[in-house]
Amino acid sequence: MQQKISDQLSTTAERPSGRQASSPRAVPVLTLVSHPQPQRIGERLLLETLANTGRTASLSRSAPEFSRPGLPPGQPLADPFLSRTPVQFAPGTRGRLRLLVPKDGTPVRVAEEPARGAREFLPEELIAGVPLVLAERVVLLLHLTRVPEAPVTQELGMVGQSESLRRVREDISRVADLDVPVLIRGETGTGKELVARAIHQQSPRREGPFISINLSAIPRELAASELFGVQRGAYTNAIQDRLGLFRAAQGGTLFLDEVGEAPPEVQVALLRVLETREVYPVGGNTPVPVDVRLLTATDANLEERIQRELFRAPLLHRLAGFEIRMPPLRERREDIGPLFLHFARQELEAIGEAHRLTVTDPRAEPWLPAALAVRLLRYAWPGNVRQLRNITRQLIIGSRGLPHLRIGDRLEQELTVDPQSAGSPHISGFEDTADPDELSPSRRRPADVGEQELLQALRASAWDLKATSERLSISRASVYLLIDKSSLLRTAGNLSPEEITRCFHECQGNLDKMVQRLEVSRRALQRRVRELGLGGP
């Protein structure tokens, strides 16, 4: 008997009483990313029937109804250029999900490839998100979500309904009223300061000051005086006392971003403040009591910095009274559409074109073209939400006065997807006559490949991802996803221009040596080298 997709994507958990109760189940969901009525971006359709019973779920222009998360059903796609003959979603083989496209129905693309007949998607692809384009007018992201979903009573200043963002909101609610230090981890541009502000606003200290400082932006020789203050006469130009940020935040919250960049002497002083709740101003001998909640953030691997003796382990233990991880944008692709809409609304209001988002004619040409929407979904977003906001601003300004968004040559080049970057979802759908290799009994489950085994295979294959997939007996798409999830590995997109440039000169432009040193995909690194104008190997 064909195994139901719900058997693959749902789990159970034991209550303390011993009775079995359903834990959140993974359910396929369609999220609107582009529509002739742009205000509908972010609406969703849960395919619960498919997950609960294994029955086929249908989608046409007239049914079923999409809605905002947590709200009653709203309206169907209602685009008159879509067919009434539905596309269908059904359980596939071995836990996959099958897309069925009728010959006389709506034309469908899966990312860049036309879909005809039947296509199947691996659970890993659903986790990454699969872009579906209907009649070049409506763009949907097919992905997974967990149900039942806890209702979101507060957005806490963060846009999105992805499971990873919901966990962040839950963590904020758990820790906000506790007077413990919080360490916020996440890549650059993910919104770590938003988390810190949300904690402050939900805490008993909300009436007090919230002071934010990026430690990497303070000259090393001034860091101690900026944080702890200066006593008059401490040095030549110290003609008066200065409070410093800790005393300025008295009764409130102090947020230190890039705490991993703190100089050694500042690390020692921070540890002392956390232990004694006292600061010593530069040049002073008398401790000054402070009542401040300390929140910190970093995009660095502090454990690695500890091993390299660049960061103090006791300080990490003190800072991490509670940890919150802010997910990168590539792990929450279902939030790209709502975030884009949020930033676009802000920019359009600033230039007096907010009417672009209030279209009521379902026959209108989509303001966000389907091809551009797919690019946004598939891009790796190394700069995360900050980069999305910047690109949204450029698109809005570059299309000012035009009926639809237009992408310029520079942005088009920036948003070009490189499958080797491991930052964008790879689509490996296939016809009913599936790729024999994909169904071969010799193929392994990606979940059975450990991080160390993956790392060893990559090194043995000289970071050639095709050779790695063959060595591990998994698909290349699975290699991309395992790299993306690994805590041990980086992608070429994660490397800073400075690190690549330095390595290029140290290796005298030898790309093979650079790959061995940086341990990233050769093809993706070659692309980054060319983008930086360093030339080929």
Coordinates of C-alpha atoms in Angstrom, one line a residue:
M1 CA 0.0 0.0 0.0
Q2 CA 1.2 3.5 -0.8
Q3 CA 2.5 5.2 2.3
K4 CA 0.7 8.4 3.2
I5 CA 2.6 11.7 3.3
S6 CA 1.2 12.2 6.8
D7 CA 3.0 9.1 7.9
Q8 CA 6.3 10.7 6.8
L9 CA 5.7 14.2 8.1
S10 CA 4.0 13.8 11.4
T11 CA 5.2 12.7 14.8
T12 CA 3.8 11.9 18.3
A13 CA 5.1 12.7 21.7
E14 CA 4.4 11.2 25.1
R15 CA 2.8 13.2 27.8
P16 CA 4.1 12.8 31.4
S17 CA 1.0 10.8 32.3
G18 CA 2.0 8.2 29.7
R19 CA -0.9 9.0 27.4
Q20 CA 0.1 9.6 23.8
A21 CA -0.7 13.0 22.4
S22 CA -0.1 14.6 19.0
S23 CA 2.8 16.9 18.8
P24 CA 2.8 19.6 16.0
R25 CA 2.7 17.9 12.6
A26 CA 4.4 19.1 9.4
V27 CA 1.7 20.0 6.9
P28 CA 2.3 21.2 3.3
V29 CA 1.2 24.8 2.8
L30 CA 1.0 27.2 -0.1
T31 CA 2.0 30.9 0.6
L32 CA 1.2 33.7 -1.9
V33 CA 4.3 35.5 -3.0
S34 CA 2.9 37.4 -6.0
H35 CA -0.7 38.1 -7.1
P36 CA -2.4 40.7 -9.3
Q37 CA -3.7 42.1 -6.0
P38 CA -0.4 42.7 -4.2
Q39 CA -2.0 43.3 -0.9
R40 CA -2.8 39.6 -0.8
I41 CA 0.9 38.6 -0.6
G42 CA 1.4 36.4 2.5
E43 CA -2.0 34.7 2.4
R44 CA -1.7 31.0 2.9
L45 CA -3.5 27.7 2.2
L46 CA -2.9 24.7 4.5
L47 CA -3.2 21.4 2.7
E48 CA -4.4 19.7 5.8
T49 CA -6.6 17.2 4.0
L50 CA -3.6 15.9 2.2
A51 CA -1.6 15.6 5.4
N52 CA -4.4 14.2 7.6
T53 CA -6.1 11.7 5.3
G54 CA -3.8 11.3 2.3
R55 CA -6.6 12.5 0.0
T56 CA -5.7 14.6 -3.1
A57 CA -5.9 18.4 -2.5
S58 CA -7.1 20.6 -5.5
L59 CA -6.3 24.2 -6.4
S60 CA -8.0 26.3 -9.0
R61 CA -8.9 29.9 -9.5
S62 CA -12.3 29.4 -7.7
A63 CA -11.3 27.2 -4.8
P64 CA -10.2 26.8 -2.1
E65 CA -9.9 30.0 0.0
F66 CA -6.6 31.5 1.2
S67 CA -6.3 33.4 4.4
R68 CA -3.9 35.2 6.7
P69 CA -2.4 33.0 9.5
G70 CA -4.8 32.9 12.4
L71 CA -7.7 34.5 10.5
P72 CA -10.8 32.9 9.0
P73 CA -10.7 31.8 5.3
G74 CA -10.8 34.8 2.9
Q75 CA -11.1 34.3 -0.9
P76 CA -9.8 31.9 -3.6
L77 CA -7.0 33.0 -6.0
A78 CA -9.8 34.5 -8.2
D79 CA -7.5 35.3 -11.1
P80 CA -9.7 35.0 -14.3
F81 CA -6.6 33.9 -16.3
L82 CA -6.2 30.8 -14.2
S83 CA -8.2 27.7 -15.2
R84 CA -11.2 26.2 -13.3
T85 CA -9.5 22.9 -14.0
P86 CA -7.5 22.4 -10.8
V87 CA -3.9 21.4 -10.3
Q88 CA -3.7 18.7 -7.7
F89 CA -1.4 17.7 -4.8
A90 CA -1.3 14.1 -3.8
P91 CA 0.9 11.7 -1.7
G92 CA 3.9 10.5 -3.8
T93 CA 6.2 7.5 -3.5
R94 CA 8.3 7.0 -0.4
G95 CA 7.0 10.1 1.5
R96 CA 7.3 12.5 -1.4
L97 CA 4.6 15.0 -2.4
R98 CA 3.2 14.8 -6.0
L99 CA 2.1 17.7 -8.1
L100 CA -0.4 16.8 -10.9
V101 CA -0.7 19.3 -13.7
P102 CA -3.6 18.6 -16.2
K103 CA -2.9 19.2 -19.9
D104 CA -5.9 21.5 -20.4
G105 CA -5.4 23.4 -17.1
T106 CA -3.4 26.3 -15.8
P107 CA 0.3 26.4 -17.1
V108 CA 2.6 25.7 -14.2
R109 CA 6.3 26.3 -13.7
V110 CA 8.4 24.8 -10.9
A111 CA 10.9 27.6 -10.4
E112 CA 12.3 28.0 -13.9
E113 CA 11.1 24.7 -15.4
P114 CA 7.7 24.0 -17.0
A115 CA 5.7 21.3 -15.2
R116 CA 3.8 18.8 -17.2
G117 CA 2.0 15.7 -15.9
A118 CA 3.3 14.7 -12.5
R119 CA 6.2 16.1 -10.5
E120 CA 7.3 14.8 -7.1
F121 CA 9.2 16.6 -4.4
L122 CA 11.4 15.2 -1.6
P123 CA 10.6 16.2 2.0
E124 CA 13.9 18.1 2.1
E125 CA 12.8 20.2 -0.9
L126 CA 9.5 21.0 0.8
I127 CA 11.5 22.1 3.9
A128 CA 13.6 24.4 1.7
G129 CA 10.5 25.6 -0.2
V130 CA 9.4 25.1 -3.9
P131 CA 8.4 28.1 -6.0
L132 CA 5.3 27.4 -8.2
V133 CA 4.3 29.9 -10.9
L134 CA 0.7 29.7 -12.2
A135 CA 0.1 31.2 -15.7
E136 CA 3.0 33.7 -15.2
R137 CA 0.7 35.7 -12.9
V138 CA 0.5 34.0 -9.5
V139 CA 3.6 32.8 -7.6
L140 CA 3.2 30.4 -4.6
L141 CA 5.8 28.9 -2.3
L142 CA 5.1 25.3 -1.5
H143 CA 6.6 24.5 1.9
L144 CA 6.0 22.9 5.2
T145 CA 4.6 24.3 8.4
R146 CA 3.7 22.9 11.8
V147 CA 0.2 22.5 13.0
P148 CA -1.5 23.2 15.3
E149 CA 0.1 26.6 15.3
A150 CA 0.0 28.7 18.5
P151 CA -1.8 31.9 17.9
V152 CA 0.4 35.0 17.5
T153 CA -0.9 37.7 19.8
Q154 CA 2.0 40.0 19.2
E155 CA 4.3 40.5 16.2
L156 CA 7.0 42.0 18.5
G157 CA 8.2 44.2 15.6
M158 CA 9.1 41.2 13.4
V159 CA 7.3 40.4 10.1
G160 CA 6.6 36.7 9.2
Q161 CA 4.8 33.6 10.3
S162 CA 7.5 31.0 9.7
E163 CA 8.0 28.3 12.3
S164 CA 11.5 29.5 13.1
L165 CA 10.3 33.1 13.7
R166 CA 7.5 31.8 15.9
R167 CA 10.1 30.1 18.0
V168 CA 12.0 33.4 18.4
R169 CA 8.8 35.1 19.5
E170 CA 8.1 32.3 22.0
D171 CA 11.7 32.6 23.4
I172 CA 11.3 36.3 23.8
S173 CA 8.0 35.8 25.7
R174 CA 9.7 33.2 28.0
V175 CA 12.7 35.3 29.0
A176 CA 11.5 39.0 28.7
D177 CA 10.3 39.3 32.3
L178 CA 13.4 37.6 33.8
D179 CA 16.4 39.7 34.7
V180 CA 18.9 37.4 33.1
P181 CA 21.5 38.2 30.4
V182 CA 20.5 37.0 26.9
L183 CA 22.8 36.2 24.1
I184 CA 21.3 36.6 20.6
R185 CA 23.0 34.6 17.9
G186 CA 22.5 34.9 14.1
E187 CA 24.1 35.9 10.9
T188 CA 24.6 39.6 9.9
G189 CA 21.4 41.3 8.9
T190 CA 18.9 38.8 10.5
G191 CA 17.4 41.3 12.9
K192 CA 19.2 40.6 16.2
E193 CA 18.6 44.2 17.5
L194 CA 14.9 43.7 16.8
V195 CA 15.0 40.8 19.2
A196 CA 16.8 42.9 21.8
R197 CA 14.3 45.7 21.5
A198 CA 11.4 43.3 21.8
I199 CA 12.8 41.8 25.0
H200 CA 13.2 45.3 26.5
Q201 CA 9.7 46.3 25.5
Q202 CA 8.2 43.2 27.1
S203 CA 10.3 43.5 30.2
P204 CA 9.6 45.4 33.5
R205 CA 12.4 47.8 32.4
R206 CA 10.4 49.0 29.4
E207 CA 10.1 52.5 31.0
G208 CA 13.9 52.7 31.3
P209 CA 16.4 53.6 28.6
F210 CA 17.3 51.1 25.8
I211 CA 20.9 51.8 24.6
S212 CA 22.4 50.0 21.7
I213 CA 26.0 50.0 20.7
N214 CA 28.0 48.0 18.1
L215 CA 31.3 47.0 19.7
S216 CA 33.0 46.5 16.4
A217 CA 32.5 50.1 15.5
I218 CA 34.3 51.4 18.6
P219 CA 38.1 51.9 18.3
R220 CA 39.8 49.4 20.6
E221 CA 41.5 52.0 22.7
L222 CA 38.2 53.8 23.4
A223 CA 36.0 50.7 24.1
A224 CA 36.6 50.7 27.9
S225 CA 35.9 54.4 28.3
E226 CA 32.8 54.2 26.1
L227 CA 31.3 51.4 28.2
F228 CA 32.4 52.1 31.7
G229 CA 33.0 55.9 31.7
V230 CA 36.0 58.1 32.4
Q231 CA 37.0 59.9 35.6
R232 CA 38.3 63.4 35.1
G233 CA 42.0 63.5 34.8
A234 CA 42.3 59.9 33.7
Y235 CA 44.3 61.0 30.6
T236 CA 45.2 64.3 28.9
N237 CA 41.9 65.1 27.3
A238 CA 39.7 63.8 30.1
I239 CA 38.7 67.3 31.4
Q240 CA 35.4 66.1 32.9
D241 CA 33.7 62.9 34.1
R242 CA 31.9 60.8 31.5
L243 CA 29.2 58.3 32.5
G244 CA 29.7 55.6 30.0
L245 CA 27.0 53.4 28.4
F246 CA 26.5 51.2 31.5
R247 CA 25.6 54.1 33.7
A248 CA 23.6 55.8 30.9
A249 CA 21.4 52.7 30.7
Q250 CA 20.8 52.7 34.5
G251 CA 17.4 51.1 35.2
G252 CA 17.0 49.9 31.6
T253 CA 18.7 47.7 29.0
L254 CA 22.1 47.8 27.4
F255 CA 22.5 46.0 24.1
L256 CA 26.0 45.2 22.9
D257 CA 26.1 44.0 19.3
E258 CA 29.1 42.1 17.9
V259 CA 30.2 41.2 21.4
G260 CA 32.6 38.6 19.9
E261 CA 34.8 41.6 18.8
A262 CA 35.3 42.9 22.4
P263 CA 39.0 43.4 23.2
P264 CA 40.4 41.2 25.9
E265 CA 40.5 43.9 28.6
V266 CA 36.9 44.7 27.9
Q267 CA 36.0 41.1 28.2
V268 CA 37.5 41.0 31.6
A269 CA 35.6 44.1 32.7
L270 CA 32.3 42.8 31.3
L271 CA 32.8 39.6 33.3
R272 CA 33.4 41.6 36.4
V273 CA 30.3 43.8 35.8
L274 CA 28.1 40.7 35.4
E275 CA 29.5 39.2 38.6
T276 CA 29.4 42.3 40.8
R277 CA 27.0 44.7 39.1
E278 CA 29.7 47.4 39.5
V279 CA 31.8 49.3 37.0
Y280 CA 35.1 50.9 37.4
P281 CA 35.4 54.1 35.3
V282 CA 38.7 54.5 33.4
G283 CA 41.1 56.2 35.8
G284 CA 38.8 55.5 38.8
N285 CA 39.5 53.3 41.9
T286 CA 36.0 53.3 43.4
P287 CA 33.4 50.9 42.0
V288 CA 30.1 52.4 40.9
P289 CA 26.9 50.2 41.3
V290 CA 24.8 49.8 38.1
D291 CA 21.3 48.3 37.6
V292 CA 21.3 47.3 34.0
R293 CA 20.1 44.3 32.1
L294 CA 22.7 43.2 29.5
L295 CA 21.7 41.8 26.1
T296 CA 24.4 40.8 23.6
A297 CA 24.5 39.6 20.1
T298 CA 27.1 38.1 17.7
D299 CA 27.4 36.5 14.3
A300 CA 30.7 34.9 15.3
N301 CA 31.3 31.3 16.4
L302 CA 32.2 32.1 20.0
E303 CA 33.1 28.5 20.8
E304 CA 35.7 28.6 18.0
R305 CA 37.0 31.9 19.2
I306 CA 37.4 30.4 22.7
Q307 CA 39.5 27.6 21.2
R308 CA 41.7 30.2 19.4
E309 CA 42.0 32.0 22.8
L310 CA 40.2 35.1 21.4
F311 CA 37.3 35.0 23.7
R312 CA 36.9 34.0 27.4
A313 CA 34.8 30.9 28.1
P314 CA 33.6 32.3 31.5
L315 CA 32.3 35.4 29.8
L316 CA 30.3 33.3 27.3
H317 CA 28.8 31.4 30.2
R318 CA 27.8 34.6 31.9
L319 CA 26.4 36.3 28.7
A320 CA 24.4 33.2 27.7
G321 CA 22.0 33.2 30.7
F322 CA 19.6 32.4 27.9
E323 CA 20.2 32.0 24.1
I324 CA 18.0 33.0 21.2
R325 CA 18.9 32.1 17.6
M326 CA 17.7 34.4 14.9
P327 CA 17.3 32.3 11.7
P328 CA 18.8 33.4 8.4
L329 CA 16.4 34.4 5.7
R330 CA 17.1 31.3 3.6
E331 CA 15.6 29.2 6.5
R332 CA 12.4 31.2 6.5
R333 CA 11.6 31.6 2.7
E334 CA 7.9 31.7 3.4
D335 CA 8.5 35.1 5.1
I336 CA 10.2 36.7 2.0
G337 CA 6.9 37.7 0.4
P338 CA 5.4 39.4 3.6
L339 CA 8.8 41.0 4.3
F340 CA 9.0 42.3 0.8
L341 CA 5.4 43.7 1.0
H342 CA 6.2 45.3 4.4
F343 CA 9.3 47.1 3.0
A344 CA 7.7 48.0 -0.3
R345 CA 4.8 49.6 1.6
Q346 CA 7.2 51.8 3.6
E347 CA 9.1 52.9 0.4
L348 CA 6.0 53.5 -1.6
E349 CA 4.5 55.6 1.1
A350 CA 7.7 57.7 1.2
I351 CA 7.5 58.5 -2.5
G352 CA 3.7 58.9 -2.7
E353 CA 2.9 55.7 -4.6
A354 CA 1.1 53.6 -1.9
H355 CA -1.8 53.1 -4.3
R356 CA 0.4 50.4 -6.1
L357 CA -0.6 48.0 -3.3
T358 CA -4.3 48.6 -3.3
V359 CA -5.2 47.1 -6.7
T360 CA -8.7 45.6 -6.8
D361 CA -8.9 44.5 -10.5
P362 CA -8.1 40.7 -10.6
R363 CA -7.3 41.1 -14.3
A364 CA -4.5 43.6 -13.7
E365 CA -0.9 42.7 -14.6
P366 CA 0.9 41.7 -11.4
W367 CA 2.9 44.6 -10.0
L368 CA 5.5 42.1 -8.8
P369 CA 6.3 40.1 -11.9
A370 CA 6.5 36.4 -11.5
A371 CA 10.1 36.1 -12.7
L372 CA 11.2 38.6 -10.1
A373 CA 9.2 36.9 -7.4
V374 CA 10.9 33.6 -8.2
R375 CA 14.3 35.3 -8.1
L376 CA 13.6 36.7 -4.6
L377 CA 12.5 33.2 -3.4
R378 CA 15.5 31.4 -4.8
Y379 CA 18.3 33.9 -3.9
A380 CA 20.7 32.9 -1.1
W381 CA 20.3 36.3 0.8
P382 CA 23.8 36.4 2.4
G383 CA 22.9 39.8 3.9
N384 CA 19.5 38.4 5.1
V385 CA 16.7 40.8 6.0
R386 CA 18.9 43.9 5.8
Q387 CA 19.8 43.0 2.2
L388 CA 16.2 42.3 1.3
R389 CA 15.2 45.7 2.6
N390 CA 18.0 47.4 0.6
I391 CA 17.0 45.5 -2.6
T392 CA 13.3 46.4 -2.1
R393 CA 14.2 50.0 -1.8
Q394 CA 16.3 49.9 -5.0
L395 CA 13.5 48.1 -6.9
I396 CA 10.9 50.7 -5.7
I397 CA 13.0 53.7 -6.6
G398 CA 14.2 52.2 -9.9
S399 CA 10.6 51.5 -10.9
R400 CA 9.2 54.9 -9.8
G401 CA 6.4 56.0 -12.0
L402 CA 6.2 52.7 -13.8
P403 CA 3.1 50.4 -13.6
H404 CA 5.2 47.4 -12.6
L405 CA 8.5 46.7 -10.8
R406 CA 11.5 46.6 -13.1
I407 CA 14.8 45.0 -12.3
G408 CA 17.9 46.7 -13.5
D409 CA 21.0 45.0 -14.9
R410 CA 23.0 45.4 -11.7
L411 CA 20.2 44.0 -9.5
E412 CA 19.5 41.2 -12.0
Q413 CA 23.2 40.1 -11.7
E414 CA 23.1 40.3 -7.9
L415 CA 20.0 38.2 -7.7
T416 CA 21.3 35.5 -10.1
V417 CA 20.9 32.1 -8.6
D418 CA 24.0 29.8 -8.5
P419 CA 22.9 26.3 -7.5
Q420 CA 26.4 25.6 -6.3
S421 CA 26.1 28.3 -3.7
A422 CA 24.0 25.9 -1.5
G423 CA 22.0 28.9 -0.4
S424 CA 19.0 28.4 -2.6
P425 CA 16.6 25.5 -2.8
H426 CA 17.4 23.0 -5.6
I427 CA 14.3 21.6 -7.4
S428 CA 14.7 18.0 -8.4
G429 CA 11.1 17.2 -9.3
F430 CA 10.6 14.4 -11.9
E431 CA 8.0 12.7 -14.0
D432 CA 6.3 9.5 -12.9
T433 CA 9.0 7.7 -14.8
A434 CA 11.5 8.9 -12.1
D435 CA 15.2 9.1 -12.3
P436 CA 16.5 5.5 -11.6
D437 CA 19.3 6.8 -9.4
E438 CA 16.8 8.7 -7.2
L439 CA 14.8 5.6 -6.6
S440 CA 17.7 3.2 -6.4
P441 CA 17.9 1.0 -3.3
S442 CA 21.5 2.0 -3.0
R443 CA 20.5 5.6 -2.3
R444 CA 20.8 6.7 1.4
R445 CA 18.5 8.8 3.4
P446 CA 20.1 12.3 3.8
A447 CA 19.1 12.2 7.5
D448 CA 21.5 9.2 7.9
V449 CA 24.5 11.3 6.9
G450 CA 26.2 12.9 9.9
E451 CA 28.0 16.2 9.9
Q452 CA 31.4 14.7 10.3
E453 CA 30.8 12.2 7.5
L454 CA 29.6 15.0 5.3
L455 CA 32.7 17.1 6.1
Q456 CA 35.0 14.1 5.4
A457 CA 33.3 13.4 2.1
L458 CA 33.6 17.0 1.0
R459 CA 37.3 17.1 1.9
A460 CA 37.9 13.8 0.1
S461 CA 36.1 15.1 -3.0
A462 CA 38.1 18.4 -3.0
W463 CA 34.8 20.2 -2.3
D464 CA 33.2 19.0 -5.6
L465 CA 29.6 18.7 -4.7
K466 CA 28.7 16.3 -7.5
A467 CA 31.6 14.0 -6.4
T468 CA 30.5 14.3 -2.8
S469 CA 26.9 13.3 -3.6
E470 CA 28.2 10.2 -5.4
R471 CA 30.6 9.3 -2.5
L472 CA 27.7 9.6 0.0
S473 CA 25.1 8.0 -2.2
I474 CA 22.7 10.9 -1.9
S475 CA 21.3 13.4 -4.4
R476 CA 23.2 16.6 -5.0
A477 CA 20.1 18.5 -3.8
S478 CA 20.5 16.7 -0.5
V479 CA 24.2 17.7 -0.3
Y480 CA 23.2 21.4 -0.7
L481 CA 20.6 21.1 2.1
L482 CA 22.9 19.2 4.5
I483 CA 25.6 21.9 4.0
D484 CA 23.0 24.6 4.6
K485 CA 21.9 23.0 7.9
S486 CA 25.4 22.1 9.2
S487 CA 26.9 24.0 12.1
L488 CA 30.4 22.9 10.9
L489 CA 30.3 24.2 7.4
R490 CA 30.1 27.5 5.5
T491 CA 29.2 28.4 2.0
A492 CA 31.0 30.8 -0.3
G493 CA 28.2 33.2 0.2
N494 CA 29.0 33.4 3.9
L495 CA 32.6 34.5 3.2
S496 CA 33.4 38.2 3.6
P497 CA 35.1 40.1 0.7
E498 CA 38.1 40.7 3.0
E499 CA 38.6 37.0 3.8
I500 CA 38.4 36.0 0.1
T501 CA 40.7 38.8 -1.0
R502 CA 43.3 37.9 1.7
C503 CA 43.1 34.2 0.8
F504 CA 43.4 35.0 -2.9
H505 CA 46.7 36.9 -2.4
E506 CA 48.1 34.4 0.1
C507 CA 47.4 31.5 -2.3
Q508 CA 48.7 33.6 -5.3
G509 CA 45.3 33.2 -7.1
N510 CA 45.5 29.4 -7.0
L511 CA 41.8 28.5 -6.7
D512 CA 42.5 24.9 -5.7
K513 CA 44.5 26.1 -2.7
M514 CA 41.8 28.6 -1.8
V515 CA 39.2 25.8 -1.8
Q516 CA 41.3 23.7 0.5
R517 CA 41.9 26.6 2.9
L518 CA 38.4 28.1 2.9
E519 CA 36.6 24.7 2.5
V520 CA 33.7 25.8 0.3
S521 CA 32.4 24.8 -3.1
R522 CA 35.0 25.4 -5.9
R523 CA 32.4 26.7 -8.4
A524 CA 30.8 29.0 -5.9
L525 CA 34.1 30.4 -4.7
Q526 CA 35.2 31.0 -8.3
R527 CA 32.1 33.1 -8.9
R528 CA 32.8 35.1 -5.7
V529 CA 36.4 35.7 -6.8
R530 CA 35.2 37.0 -10.2
E531 CA 32.5 39.2 -8.6
L532 CA 35.3 40.8 -6.5
G533 CA 37.3 41.6 -9.6
L534 CA 40.2 39.3 -8.5
G535 CA 40.2 37.4 -11.8
G536 CA 40.1 33.7 -12.4
P537 CA 42.6 31.2 -11.1

